[in-house]
Amino acid sequence: MSDSLTGPGTARPQDAAAPEPGTARIPTLWLGLMAGPLSFGIAGPALVLDDIAWDLSTSVSTVTWGVTAFGWGIAVGTPLMAGLLRHRGARAALGASGLLVLLGALLVLTVPLLPAVIIGCALQALGTAGLTSIAMSLTDSARSMGFVTASLAVVGSTSPLVGSLVNDALNWQATLALPAISLIGLLVVIRRVPTRPTSTAAFDGLGAVLLTAVVTALVFVPHYPAVAGVVSVLTIAALVWHLRRRPQGFVPAVVVRSPVFLISSVLALLLAVANFGMMFAVADALSDHTSWSSGRIGAAMVWPMLLGGALSWAVVSLSAKVGRQPVIIVLVALSAAGVVLASVSTVAVLLLLAQALASIAAASGQGVFAVHSTKAVPDEERPAAIGLFNLCYLLGAAFGPAIVSLM
């Protein structure tokens, strides 16, 4: 890493992830395989909702609650599993996350009833959120972090197509169970991780409950803005009050008071809002200004998102060689250029180019700013920083489409 990305008292990623004696270095490929399948739960069902609704004798809007449950699960599970990692160690956190994924997958595969589908999606989300956060905390360089975040973007860009193919070959239940592929990576990683916790402080149960309440309220803001907005303000106020009483609790004060962490998290949120909002805006624009079918639009949008995910690995790796400010300027400029281009253009090629720019910025920003945010906190708080950072990025993914729909 460049010295411009570090500061006094902060640790390099490789220091934070230093293995215990007797534990082996974890190949980045397995970390990516453990993290990437989370994206199947977000976008995989996109093209099979009609089939699910038909089989369950209900409406598509009702079935969409399964997707909402997955979104809630990854938002809540990200900080909760990061807390488990801090207090019980990586092996215990991986075991709990893997068990949740397995139970959720078995539920959606064996019980074709709407309540079971919703619960199964939520369980898989809780588990894969933990696997993703743990994978990111186990990275030992910017290049490794870039590979993990690129795997999320690449899988996400192909998820609707893969989900549709699995539905055609097997059934929609298998499509909903695709996040369980992460268990393959888990089986390799769990044998190589350290067992010691990174924090010896007593578990802060009230802090965990308050953060879960905040996240739940924020996730439902796009659906019930008035009620969820008021609840969000109240729960955030309660969490801030608790943070002052217990600065070393579930949400460590040293993390949320770090200017570098806050700036990195806010930037990641904004880039995610732009990228995921653009996915819907560009699809609508292509539908309005071309004669393409929905299938052709979906296929055409794979390449800009896939390109963004693939290039992000290189961007994150190169970011270690330059200062923080140039990277921020470039990524924000790419995202802004994409938004402006999509706003003023009606040509298909330019709309797809706009999506590619936003995708490169968001996928790269998740990796680059994750490195920045975790380097700004003490080693023992790295899992908490990863969890809270990913929470901000995922909230951006939830808010982006909602903002576009309101506009």
mmCIF file of C-alpha atoms in Angstrom:
data_model
loop_
_atom_site.group_PDB
_atom_site.id
_atom_site.type_symbol
_atom_site.label_atom_id
_atom_site.label_comp_id
_atom_site.label_asym_id
_atom_site.label_seq_id
_atom_site.Cartn_x
_atom_site.Cartn_y
_atom_site.Cartn_z
ATOM 1 C CA MET A 1 0.000 0.000 0.000
ATOM 2 C CA SER A 2 1.038 3.550 -0.611
ATOM 3 C CA ASP A 3 1.826 5.571 2.499
ATOM 4 C CA SER A 4 -0.736 8.112 1.352
ATOM 5 C CA LEU A 5 -3.442 5.605 2.216
ATOM 6 C CA THR A 6 -2.237 4.947 5.736
ATOM 7 C CA GLY A 7 -1.842 7.004 8.834
ATOM 8 C CA PRO A 8 -0.263 6.797 12.259
ATOM 9 C CA GLY A 9 -1.809 4.145 14.421
ATOM 10 C CA THR A 10 -3.608 2.414 11.565
ATOM 11 C CA ALA A 11 -2.893 -1.027 10.258
ATOM 12 C CA ARG A 12 -2.385 -2.358 6.821
ATOM 13 C CA PRO A 13 -4.893 -4.984 5.669
ATOM 14 C CA GLN A 14 -2.291 -7.721 5.753
ATOM 15 C CA ASP A 15 -1.554 -6.902 9.388
ATOM 16 C CA ALA A 16 -5.219 -6.928 10.323
ATOM 17 C CA ALA A 17 -5.718 -10.310 8.747
ATOM 18 C CA ALA A 18 -2.543 -11.885 10.055
ATOM 19 C CA PRO A 19 -3.200 -15.562 10.665
ATOM 20 C CA GLU A 20 -2.759 -17.355 13.937
ATOM 21 C CA PRO A 21 0.203 -19.691 14.190
ATOM 22 C CA GLY A 22 -0.651 -22.871 12.336
ATOM 23 C CA THR A 23 -3.276 -21.324 10.073
ATOM 24 C CA ALA A 24 -2.661 -21.202 6.338
ATOM 25 C CA ARG A 25 -3.020 -18.233 4.037
ATOM 26 C CA ILE A 26 -6.418 -18.276 2.317
ATOM 27 C CA PRO A 27 -6.282 -18.114 -1.516
ATOM 28 C CA THR A 28 -8.276 -15.148 -2.770
ATOM 29 C CA LEU A 29 -10.216 -17.347 -5.196
ATOM 30 C CA TRP A 30 -11.994 -19.102 -2.317
ATOM 31 C CA LEU A 31 -12.833 -15.801 -0.638
ATOM 32 C CA GLY A 32 -14.421 -14.609 -3.873
ATOM 33 C CA LEU A 33 -16.376 -17.852 -4.235
ATOM 34 C CA MET A 34 -17.636 -17.493 -0.675
ATOM 35 C CA ALA A 35 -18.705 -13.856 -1.146
ATOM 36 C CA GLY A 36 -19.909 -13.588 -4.754
ATOM 37 C CA PRO A 37 -23.058 -15.788 -4.589
ATOM 38 C CA LEU A 38 -24.741 -13.230 -2.321
ATOM 39 C CA SER A 39 -25.548 -11.345 -5.535
ATOM 40 C CA PHE A 40 -27.640 -14.283 -6.780
ATOM 41 C CA GLY A 41 -30.164 -13.539 -4.050
ATOM 42 C CA ILE A 42 -30.443 -9.881 -5.061
ATOM 43 C CA ALA A 43 -30.841 -10.181 -8.834
ATOM 44 C CA GLY A 44 -31.245 -13.896 -9.560
ATOM 45 C CA PRO A 45 -35.067 -13.963 -9.209
ATOM 46 C CA ALA A 46 -35.565 -10.913 -11.469
ATOM 47 C CA LEU A 47 -36.736 -12.860 -14.546
ATOM 48 C CA VAL A 48 -38.568 -15.722 -12.794
ATOM 49 C CA LEU A 49 -41.023 -13.833 -10.570
ATOM 50 C CA ASP A 50 -43.883 -14.593 -12.952
ATOM 51 C CA ASP A 51 -43.225 -18.351 -12.694
ATOM 52 C CA ILE A 52 -43.034 -18.173 -8.909
ATOM 53 C CA ALA A 53 -46.310 -16.257 -8.721
ATOM 54 C CA TRP A 54 -48.009 -18.741 -11.071
ATOM 55 C CA ASP A 55 -46.902 -21.799 -9.088
ATOM 56 C CA LEU A 56 -47.836 -20.232 -5.754
ATOM 57 C CA SER A 57 -51.174 -18.922 -7.091
ATOM 58 C CA THR A 58 -50.475 -15.343 -6.089
ATOM 59 C CA SER A 59 -49.450 -12.028 -7.627
ATOM 60 C CA VAL A 60 -45.984 -10.911 -8.681
ATOM 61 C CA SER A 61 -46.132 -8.014 -6.212
ATOM 62 C CA THR A 62 -46.746 -10.472 -3.385
ATOM 63 C CA VAL A 63 -43.888 -12.727 -4.491
ATOM 64 C CA THR A 64 -41.599 -9.694 -4.522
ATOM 65 C CA TRP A 65 -41.683 -9.813 -0.725
ATOM 66 C CA GLY A 66 -39.168 -12.644 -1.051
ATOM 67 C CA VAL A 67 -36.743 -10.217 -2.696
ATOM 68 C CA THR A 68 -37.530 -7.614 -0.029
ATOM 69 C CA ALA A 69 -36.840 -10.237 2.660
ATOM 70 C CA PHE A 70 -33.454 -10.929 1.087
ATOM 71 C CA GLY A 71 -32.657 -7.221 1.035
ATOM 72 C CA TRP A 72 -33.609 -6.926 4.693
ATOM 73 C CA GLY A 73 -31.556 -9.998 5.563
ATOM 74 C CA ILE A 74 -28.316 -8.783 3.988
ATOM 75 C CA ALA A 75 -28.737 -5.317 5.500
ATOM 76 C CA VAL A 76 -29.348 -6.690 8.995
ATOM 77 C CA GLY A 77 -26.987 -9.660 8.703
ATOM 78 C CA THR A 78 -23.979 -7.600 7.622
ATOM 79 C CA PRO A 79 -23.396 -5.793 10.949
ATOM 80 C CA LEU A 80 -24.761 -8.653 13.094
ATOM 81 C CA MET A 81 -22.407 -11.265 11.646
ATOM 82 C CA ALA A 82 -19.534 -8.794 11.819
ATOM 83 C CA GLY A 83 -20.302 -8.491 15.537
ATOM 84 C CA LEU A 84 -20.255 -12.276 15.879
ATOM 85 C CA LEU A 85 -16.888 -12.298 14.124
ATOM 86 C CA ARG A 86 -15.493 -9.766 16.617
ATOM 87 C CA HIS A 87 -16.700 -11.599 19.715
ATOM 88 C CA ARG A 88 -16.509 -15.275 18.739
ATOM 89 C CA GLY A 89 -13.871 -15.442 16.024
ATOM 90 C CA ALA A 90 -13.950 -16.204 12.313
ATOM 91 C CA ARG A 91 -14.575 -19.945 12.586
ATOM 92 C CA ALA A 92 -17.660 -19.556 14.775
ATOM 93 C CA ALA A 93 -18.997 -16.735 12.586
ATOM 94 C CA LEU A 94 -18.457 -18.778 9.425
ATOM 95 C CA GLY A 95 -20.181 -21.789 10.971
ATOM 96 C CA ALA A 96 -23.232 -19.750 11.990
ATOM 97 C CA SER A 97 -23.426 -18.018 8.601
ATOM 98 C CA GLY A 98 -23.098 -21.295 6.723
ATOM 99 C CA LEU A 99 -25.823 -22.906 8.810
ATOM 100 C CA LEU A 100 -28.206 -20.037 8.040
ATOM 101 C CA VAL A 101 -27.504 -20.341 4.294
ATOM 102 C CA LEU A 102 -28.034 -24.117 4.388
ATOM 103 C CA LEU A 103 -31.310 -23.878 6.312
ATOM 104 C CA GLY A 104 -32.621 -21.159 4.004
ATOM 105 C CA ALA A 105 -31.717 -23.099 0.864
ATOM 106 C CA LEU A 106 -33.341 -26.292 2.162
ATOM 107 C CA LEU A 107 -36.487 -24.343 2.995
ATOM 108 C CA VAL A 108 -36.924 -22.807 -0.466
ATOM 109 C CA LEU A 109 -36.053 -26.118 -2.151
ATOM 110 C CA THR A 110 -38.427 -28.326 -0.185
ATOM 111 C CA VAL A 111 -41.390 -26.160 0.889
ATOM 112 C CA PRO A 112 -43.086 -24.430 -2.100
ATOM 113 C CA LEU A 113 -45.238 -22.134 0.050
ATOM 114 C CA LEU A 114 -44.954 -18.340 0.107
ATOM 115 C CA PRO A 115 -44.202 -17.973 3.861
ATOM 116 C CA ALA A 116 -41.469 -20.618 3.578
ATOM 117 C CA VAL A 117 -40.018 -18.892 0.514
ATOM 118 C CA ILE A 118 -39.889 -15.534 2.304
ATOM 119 C CA ILE A 119 -38.300 -17.025 5.440
ATOM 120 C CA GLY A 120 -35.871 -19.081 3.351
ATOM 121 C CA CYS A 121 -34.746 -16.018 1.410
ATOM 122 C CA ALA A 122 -34.245 -14.067 4.648
ATOM 123 C CA LEU A 123 -32.181 -16.877 6.210
ATOM 124 C CA GLN A 124 -29.960 -17.159 3.136
ATOM 125 C CA ALA A 125 -29.492 -13.401 3.167
ATOM 126 C CA LEU A 126 -28.453 -13.333 6.815
ATOM 127 C CA GLY A 127 -25.922 -16.081 6.150
ATOM 128 C CA THR A 128 -24.463 -14.795 2.895
ATOM 129 C CA ALA A 129 -24.144 -11.304 4.390
ATOM 130 C CA GLY A 130 -21.962 -12.826 7.072
ATOM 131 C CA LEU A 131 -19.903 -14.838 4.585
ATOM 132 C CA THR A 132 -19.302 -11.731 2.469
ATOM 133 C CA SER A 133 -18.260 -9.527 5.384
ATOM 134 C CA ILE A 134 -15.965 -12.233 6.728
ATOM 135 C CA ALA A 135 -14.419 -12.775 3.286
ATOM 136 C CA MET A 136 -13.653 -9.057 3.032
ATOM 137 C CA SER A 137 -12.168 -8.996 6.541
ATOM 138 C CA LEU A 138 -9.863 -11.906 5.619
ATOM 139 C CA THR A 139 -8.342 -10.153 2.597
ATOM 140 C CA ASP A 140 -4.677 -9.232 2.964
ATOM 141 C CA SER A 141 -4.165 -6.607 0.233
ATOM 142 C CA ALA A 142 -5.980 -4.142 -1.997
ATOM 143 C CA ARG A 143 -5.705 -6.654 -4.852
ATOM 144 C CA SER A 144 -7.374 -9.340 -2.742
ATOM 145 C CA MET A 145 -10.124 -6.949 -1.621
ATOM 146 C CA GLY A 146 -10.651 -5.955 -5.242
ATOM 147 C CA PHE A 147 -11.126 -9.563 -6.285
ATOM 148 C CA VAL A 148 -13.753 -10.157 -3.594
ATOM 149 C CA THR A 149 -15.775 -7.031 -4.457
ATOM 150 C CA ALA A 150 -15.363 -7.732 -8.197
ATOM 151 C CA SER A 151 -16.820 -11.213 -7.648
ATOM 152 C CA LEU A 152 -19.925 -9.604 -6.159
ATOM 153 C CA ALA A 153 -20.279 -7.270 -9.149
ATOM 154 C CA VAL A 154 -19.619 -9.944 -11.780
ATOM 155 C CA VAL A 155 -22.074 -12.401 -10.247
ATOM 156 C CA GLY A 156 -24.626 -9.621 -9.866
ATOM 157 C CA SER A 157 -24.373 -8.648 -13.526
ATOM 158 C CA THR A 158 -25.055 -12.189 -14.731
ATOM 159 C CA SER A 159 -27.522 -13.200 -12.001
ATOM 160 C CA PRO A 160 -30.784 -12.508 -13.888
ATOM 161 C CA LEU A 161 -29.586 -14.546 -16.886
ATOM 162 C CA VAL A 162 -28.222 -17.385 -14.741
ATOM 163 C CA GLY A 163 -31.392 -17.418 -12.654
ATOM 164 C CA SER A 164 -33.522 -17.676 -15.785
ATOM 165 C CA LEU A 165 -31.409 -20.543 -17.179
ATOM 166 C CA VAL A 166 -31.572 -22.471 -13.900
ATOM 167 C CA ASN A 167 -35.333 -21.967 -13.822
ATOM 168 C CA ASP A 168 -35.649 -23.351 -17.347
ATOM 169 C CA ALA A 169 -33.385 -26.333 -16.634
ATOM 170 C CA LEU A 170 -34.672 -27.158 -13.121
ATOM 171 C CA ASN A 171 -37.225 -24.912 -11.398
ATOM 172 C CA TRP A 172 -37.619 -21.541 -9.688
ATOM 173 C CA GLN A 173 -36.828 -23.094 -6.308
ATOM 174 C CA ALA A 174 -33.328 -23.924 -7.534
ATOM 175 C CA THR A 175 -32.980 -20.320 -8.709
ATOM 176 C CA LEU A 176 -33.806 -19.032 -5.222
ATOM 177 C CA ALA A 177 -31.268 -21.447 -3.718
ATOM 178 C CA LEU A 178 -28.338 -20.202 -5.860
ATOM 179 C CA PRO A 179 -26.794 -18.234 -2.937
ATOM 180 C CA ALA A 180 -25.974 -21.622 -1.390
ATOM 181 C CA ILE A 181 -23.109 -21.937 -3.907
ATOM 182 C CA SER A 182 -21.161 -19.859 -1.380
ATOM 183 C CA LEU A 183 -20.999 -22.956 0.837
ATOM 184 C CA ILE A 184 -18.404 -24.423 -1.554
ATOM 185 C CA GLY A 185 -15.997 -21.634 -0.698
ATOM 186 C CA LEU A 186 -16.939 -21.889 2.983
ATOM 187 C CA LEU A 187 -15.844 -25.534 3.188
ATOM 188 C CA VAL A 188 -12.321 -24.531 2.141
ATOM 189 C CA VAL A 189 -12.039 -21.257 4.047
ATOM 190 C CA ILE A 190 -13.358 -22.435 7.435
ATOM 191 C CA ARG A 191 -10.408 -24.817 7.893
ATOM 192 C CA ARG A 192 -7.883 -22.016 7.417
ATOM 193 C CA VAL A 193 -9.267 -19.158 9.486
ATOM 194 C CA PRO A 194 -8.125 -18.041 12.946
ATOM 195 C CA THR A 195 -10.338 -19.011 15.865
ATOM 196 C CA ARG A 196 -9.541 -16.173 18.253
ATOM 197 C CA PRO A 197 -11.984 -13.231 18.539
ATOM 198 C CA THR A 198 -10.738 -9.737 17.769
ATOM 199 C CA SER A 199 -12.544 -8.198 20.761
ATOM 200 C CA THR A 200 -12.560 -9.320 24.380
ATOM 201 C CA ALA A 201 -15.247 -6.866 25.483
ATOM 202 C CA ALA A 202 -18.610 -8.169 26.705
ATOM 203 C CA PHE A 203 -21.238 -8.538 23.992
ATOM 204 C CA ASP A 204 -23.445 -5.448 23.670
ATOM 205 C CA GLY A 205 -26.920 -6.902 23.244
ATOM 206 C CA LEU A 206 -28.767 -3.587 23.416
ATOM 207 C CA GLY A 207 -26.461 -2.073 20.802
ATOM 208 C CA ALA A 208 -27.139 -5.025 18.470
ATOM 209 C CA VAL A 209 -30.910 -4.651 18.945
ATOM 210 C CA LEU A 210 -30.809 -0.903 18.311
ATOM 211 C CA LEU A 211 -28.685 -1.266 15.168
ATOM 212 C CA THR A 212 -31.023 -3.983 13.870
ATOM 213 C CA ALA A 213 -33.978 -1.659 14.488
ATOM 214 C CA VAL A 214 -32.248 1.198 12.637
ATOM 215 C CA VAL A 215 -31.424 -0.997 9.642
ATOM 216 C CA THR A 216 -34.909 -2.507 9.500
ATOM 217 C CA ALA A 217 -36.520 0.945 9.565
ATOM 218 C CA LEU A 218 -34.188 2.259 6.844
ATOM 219 C CA VAL A 219 -34.844 -0.742 4.576
ATOM 220 C CA PHE A 220 -38.592 -0.060 4.736
ATOM 221 C CA VAL A 221 -38.319 3.695 4.079
ATOM 222 C CA PRO A 222 -38.853 3.247 0.295
ATOM 223 C CA HIS A 223 -41.985 1.146 0.949
ATOM 224 C CA TYR A 224 -43.514 3.112 3.855
ATOM 225 C CA PRO A 225 -41.702 6.472 3.855
ATOM 226 C CA ALA A 226 -43.768 8.282 6.500
ATOM 227 C CA VAL A 227 -43.864 5.613 9.203
ATOM 228 C CA ALA A 228 -40.443 4.125 8.495
ATOM 229 C CA GLY A 229 -38.902 7.608 8.285
ATOM 230 C CA VAL A 230 -40.127 8.542 11.762
ATOM 231 C CA VAL A 231 -39.041 5.185 13.208
ATOM 232 C CA SER A 232 -35.616 5.609 11.560
ATOM 233 C CA VAL A 233 -35.072 8.991 13.239
ATOM 234 C CA LEU A 234 -36.147 7.659 16.643
ATOM 235 C CA THR A 235 -34.013 4.519 16.474
ATOM 236 C CA ILE A 236 -30.964 6.444 15.228
ATOM 237 C CA ALA A 237 -31.344 8.864 18.158
ATOM 238 C CA ALA A 238 -31.561 5.926 20.569
ATOM 239 C CA LEU A 239 -28.452 4.339 19.009
ATOM 240 C CA VAL A 240 -26.485 7.607 19.308
ATOM 241 C CA TRP A 241 -27.515 7.892 22.970
ATOM 242 C CA HIS A 242 -26.393 4.306 23.573
ATOM 243 C CA LEU A 243 -23.122 4.925 21.736
ATOM 244 C CA ARG A 244 -22.273 7.729 24.174
ATOM 245 C CA ARG A 245 -22.977 5.429 27.110
ATOM 246 C CA ARG A 246 -21.035 2.495 25.689
ATOM 247 C CA PRO A 247 -18.379 3.683 23.218
ATOM 248 C CA GLN A 248 -16.844 0.193 22.939
ATOM 249 C CA GLY A 249 -20.134 -1.579 22.337
ATOM 250 C CA PHE A 250 -21.630 -3.285 19.292
ATOM 251 C CA VAL A 251 -21.111 -0.097 17.246
ATOM 252 C CA PRO A 252 -17.621 1.061 18.263
ATOM 253 C CA ALA A 253 -17.342 4.828 18.684
ATOM 254 C CA VAL A 254 -13.802 4.801 17.325
ATOM 255 C CA VAL A 255 -15.184 3.543 13.989
ATOM 256 C CA VAL A 256 -18.116 5.901 13.475
ATOM 257 C CA ARG A 257 -16.119 8.909 14.679
ATOM 258 C CA SER A 258 -13.344 8.329 12.153
ATOM 259 C CA PRO A 259 -13.563 10.994 9.388
ATOM 260 C CA VAL A 260 -11.938 8.653 6.844
ATOM 261 C CA PHE A 261 -14.422 5.881 7.654
ATOM 262 C CA LEU A 262 -17.398 8.235 7.434
ATOM 263 C CA ILE A 263 -16.292 9.815 4.153
ATOM 264 C CA SER A 264 -15.519 6.415 2.614
ATOM 265 C CA SER A 265 -18.878 4.980 3.690
ATOM 266 C CA VAL A 266 -20.881 7.969 2.442
ATOM 267 C CA LEU A 267 -19.081 7.909 -0.915
ATOM 268 C CA ALA A 268 -19.740 4.175 -1.274
ATOM 269 C CA LEU A 269 -23.423 4.750 -0.479
ATOM 270 C CA LEU A 270 -23.726 7.531 -3.076
ATOM 271 C CA LEU A 271 -21.989 5.488 -5.786
ATOM 272 C CA ALA A 272 -24.295 2.552 -5.011
ATOM 273 C CA VAL A 273 -27.377 4.801 -5.192
ATOM 274 C CA ALA A 274 -26.285 6.027 -8.625
ATOM 275 C CA ASN A 275 -25.400 2.563 -9.962
ATOM 276 C CA PHE A 276 -28.454 0.625 -8.778
ATOM 277 C CA GLY A 277 -30.765 3.498 -9.637
ATOM 278 C CA MET A 278 -29.260 3.602 -13.124
ATOM 279 C CA MET A 279 -30.053 -0.082 -13.631
ATOM 280 C CA PHE A 280 -33.746 0.739 -13.488
ATOM 281 C CA ALA A 281 -33.500 4.103 -15.233
ATOM 282 C CA VAL A 282 -31.495 2.744 -18.182
ATOM 283 C CA ALA A 283 -33.820 -0.246 -18.561
ATOM 284 C CA ASP A 284 -36.825 2.118 -18.671
ATOM 285 C CA ALA A 285 -35.089 4.393 -21.176
ATOM 286 C CA LEU A 286 -34.237 1.460 -23.455
ATOM 287 C CA SER A 287 -37.837 0.316 -23.262
ATOM 288 C CA ASP A 288 -39.098 3.818 -24.165
ATOM 289 C CA HIS A 289 -36.635 4.636 -26.949
ATOM 290 C CA THR A 290 -36.045 1.276 -28.630
ATOM 291 C CA SER A 291 -38.235 -1.515 -29.946
ATOM 292 C CA TRP A 292 -36.306 -4.124 -27.962
ATOM 293 C CA SER A 293 -38.118 -6.810 -26.001
ATOM 294 C CA SER A 294 -37.600 -7.075 -22.241
ATOM 295 C CA GLY A 295 -35.441 -10.157 -22.796
ATOM 296 C CA ARG A 296 -33.177 -8.320 -25.215
ATOM 297 C CA ILE A 297 -32.914 -5.353 -22.849
ATOM 298 C CA GLY A 298 -31.908 -7.666 -20.006
ATOM 299 C CA ALA A 299 -29.281 -9.372 -22.158
ATOM 300 C CA ALA A 300 -27.929 -6.041 -23.434
ATOM 301 C CA MET A 301 -27.475 -4.731 -19.896
ATOM 302 C CA VAL A 302 -25.307 -7.687 -18.895
ATOM 303 C CA TRP A 303 -22.189 -6.450 -20.673
ATOM 304 C CA PRO A 304 -21.904 -2.960 -19.107
ATOM 305 C CA MET A 305 -22.385 -4.350 -15.614
ATOM 306 C CA LEU A 306 -20.068 -7.283 -16.301
ATOM 307 C CA LEU A 307 -17.461 -4.896 -17.682
ATOM 308 C CA GLY A 308 -17.771 -2.713 -14.602
ATOM 309 C CA GLY A 309 -17.296 -5.650 -12.281
ATOM 310 C CA ALA A 310 -14.332 -7.035 -14.189
ATOM 311 C CA LEU A 311 -12.519 -3.694 -14.445
ATOM 312 C CA SER A 312 -13.095 -2.926 -10.781
ATOM 313 C CA TRP A 313 -10.522 -5.550 -9.759
ATOM 314 C CA ALA A 314 -7.830 -3.696 -11.678
ATOM 315 C CA VAL A 315 -8.989 -0.322 -10.361
ATOM 316 C CA VAL A 316 -8.897 -1.455 -6.734
ATOM 317 C CA SER A 317 -5.469 -3.052 -7.210
ATOM 318 C CA LEU A 318 -4.066 0.114 -8.810
ATOM 319 C CA SER A 319 -5.563 2.318 -6.092
ATOM 320 C CA ALA A 320 -2.910 1.059 -3.680
ATOM 321 C CA LYS A 321 -0.248 2.855 -5.744
ATOM 322 C CA VAL A 322 -1.839 6.305 -5.746
ATOM 323 C CA GLY A 323 -3.196 8.674 -3.128
ATOM 324 C CA ARG A 324 -6.746 8.602 -1.794
ATOM 325 C CA GLN A 325 -7.811 11.930 -3.298
ATOM 326 C CA PRO A 326 -7.107 11.088 -6.986
ATOM 327 C CA VAL A 327 -9.043 7.832 -6.633
ATOM 328 C CA ILE A 328 -12.040 9.628 -5.110
ATOM 329 C CA ILE A 329 -12.034 12.239 -7.883
ATOM 330 C CA VAL A 330 -11.887 9.638 -10.660
ATOM 331 C CA LEU A 331 -14.627 7.399 -9.245
ATOM 332 C CA VAL A 332 -17.002 10.276 -8.483
ATOM 333 C CA ALA A 333 -16.360 11.718 -11.961
ATOM 334 C CA LEU A 334 -17.116 8.367 -13.624
ATOM 335 C CA SER A 335 -20.379 8.003 -11.717
ATOM 336 C CA ALA A 336 -21.441 11.595 -12.406
ATOM 337 C CA ALA A 337 -20.611 11.221 -16.098
ATOM 338 C CA GLY A 338 -22.756 8.106 -16.257
ATOM 339 C CA VAL A 339 -25.732 9.829 -14.618
ATOM 340 C CA VAL A 340 -25.460 12.881 -16.892
ATOM 341 C CA LEU A 341 -25.065 10.763 -20.025
ATOM 342 C CA ALA A 342 -28.113 8.669 -19.170
ATOM 343 C CA SER A 343 -30.113 11.832 -18.453
ATOM 344 C CA VAL A 344 -29.491 13.502 -21.805
ATOM 345 C CA SER A 345 -29.265 10.542 -24.195
ATOM 346 C CA THR A 346 -31.849 8.355 -25.900
ATOM 347 C CA VAL A 347 -29.390 6.305 -27.984
ATOM 348 C CA ALA A 348 -29.045 2.688 -26.845
ATOM 349 C CA VAL A 349 -25.241 2.544 -27.100
ATOM 350 C CA LEU A 350 -24.836 5.704 -25.034
ATOM 351 C CA LEU A 351 -27.311 4.513 -22.415
ATOM 352 C CA LEU A 352 -25.395 1.247 -22.047
ATOM 353 C CA LEU A 353 -22.124 3.187 -21.846
ATOM 354 C CA ALA A 354 -23.642 5.288 -19.055
ATOM 355 C CA GLN A 355 -24.507 2.122 -17.156
ATOM 356 C CA ALA A 356 -20.961 0.827 -17.643
ATOM 357 C CA LEU A 357 -19.485 4.027 -16.169
ATOM 358 C CA ALA A 358 -21.746 3.867 -13.119
ATOM 359 C CA SER A 359 -21.005 0.162 -12.667
ATOM 360 C CA ILE A 360 -17.225 0.665 -12.814
ATOM 361 C CA ALA A 361 -17.468 3.477 -10.255
ATOM 362 C CA ALA A 362 -19.674 1.586 -7.795
ATOM 363 C CA ALA A 363 -17.922 -1.790 -7.998
ATOM 364 C CA SER A 364 -14.501 -0.146 -7.734
ATOM 365 C CA GLY A 365 -15.672 2.176 -4.976
ATOM 366 C CA GLN A 366 -16.875 -0.727 -2.850
ATOM 367 C CA GLY A 367 -13.384 -2.238 -2.902
ATOM 368 C CA VAL A 368 -11.330 0.969 -2.740
ATOM 369 C CA PHE A 369 -13.340 2.611 0.027
ATOM 370 C CA ALA A 370 -13.526 -0.643 1.999
ATOM 371 C CA VAL A 371 -9.722 -0.589 2.127
ATOM 372 C CA HIS A 372 -9.703 3.105 3.128
ATOM 373 C CA SER A 373 -12.332 2.685 5.843
ATOM 374 C CA THR A 374 -10.723 -0.348 7.493
ATOM 375 C CA LYS A 375 -7.255 1.190 7.433
ATOM 376 C CA ALA A 376 -8.541 4.166 9.430
ATOM 377 C CA VAL A 377 -9.539 2.097 12.490
ATOM 378 C CA PRO A 378 -7.620 -0.072 14.967
ATOM 379 C CA ASP A 379 -6.966 -3.692 13.997
ATOM 380 C CA GLU A 380 -9.420 -5.126 16.512
ATOM 381 C CA GLU A 381 -12.277 -3.034 15.094
ATOM 382 C CA ARG A 382 -11.719 -4.061 11.464
ATOM 383 C CA PRO A 383 -14.634 -6.573 11.415
ATOM 384 C CA ALA A 384 -17.006 -3.927 12.779
ATOM 385 C CA ALA A 385 -15.780 -1.403 10.208
ATOM 386 C CA ILE A 386 -16.282 -3.900 7.368
ATOM 387 C CA GLY A 387 -19.804 -4.676 8.558
ATOM 388 C CA LEU A 388 -20.852 -1.044 8.918
ATOM 389 C CA PHE A 389 -19.224 -0.064 5.620
ATOM 390 C CA ASN A 390 -21.003 -2.838 3.719
ATOM 391 C CA LEU A 391 -24.245 -1.806 5.397
ATOM 392 C CA CYS A 392 -23.895 1.678 3.894
ATOM 393 C CA TYR A 393 -23.213 0.237 0.428
ATOM 394 C CA LEU A 394 -26.216 -2.097 0.646
ATOM 395 C CA LEU A 395 -28.489 0.736 1.757
ATOM 396 C CA GLY A 396 -27.387 2.558 -1.396
ATOM 397 C CA ALA A 397 -28.475 -0.477 -3.396
ATOM 398 C CA ALA A 398 -31.889 -0.291 -1.731
ATOM 399 C CA PHE A 399 -32.369 3.466 -2.057
ATOM 400 C CA GLY A 400 -31.236 3.825 -5.692
ATOM 401 C CA PRO A 401 -34.191 2.052 -7.356
ATOM 402 C CA ALA A 402 -36.624 3.714 -4.940
ATOM 403 C CA ILE A 403 -35.358 7.192 -5.813
ATOM 404 C CA VAL A 404 -35.645 6.453 -9.528
ATOM 405 C CA SER A 405 -39.205 5.202 -9.113
ATOM 406 C CA LEU A 406 -40.160 8.390 -7.233
ATOM 407 C CA MET A 407 -38.638 10.529 -9.977
#
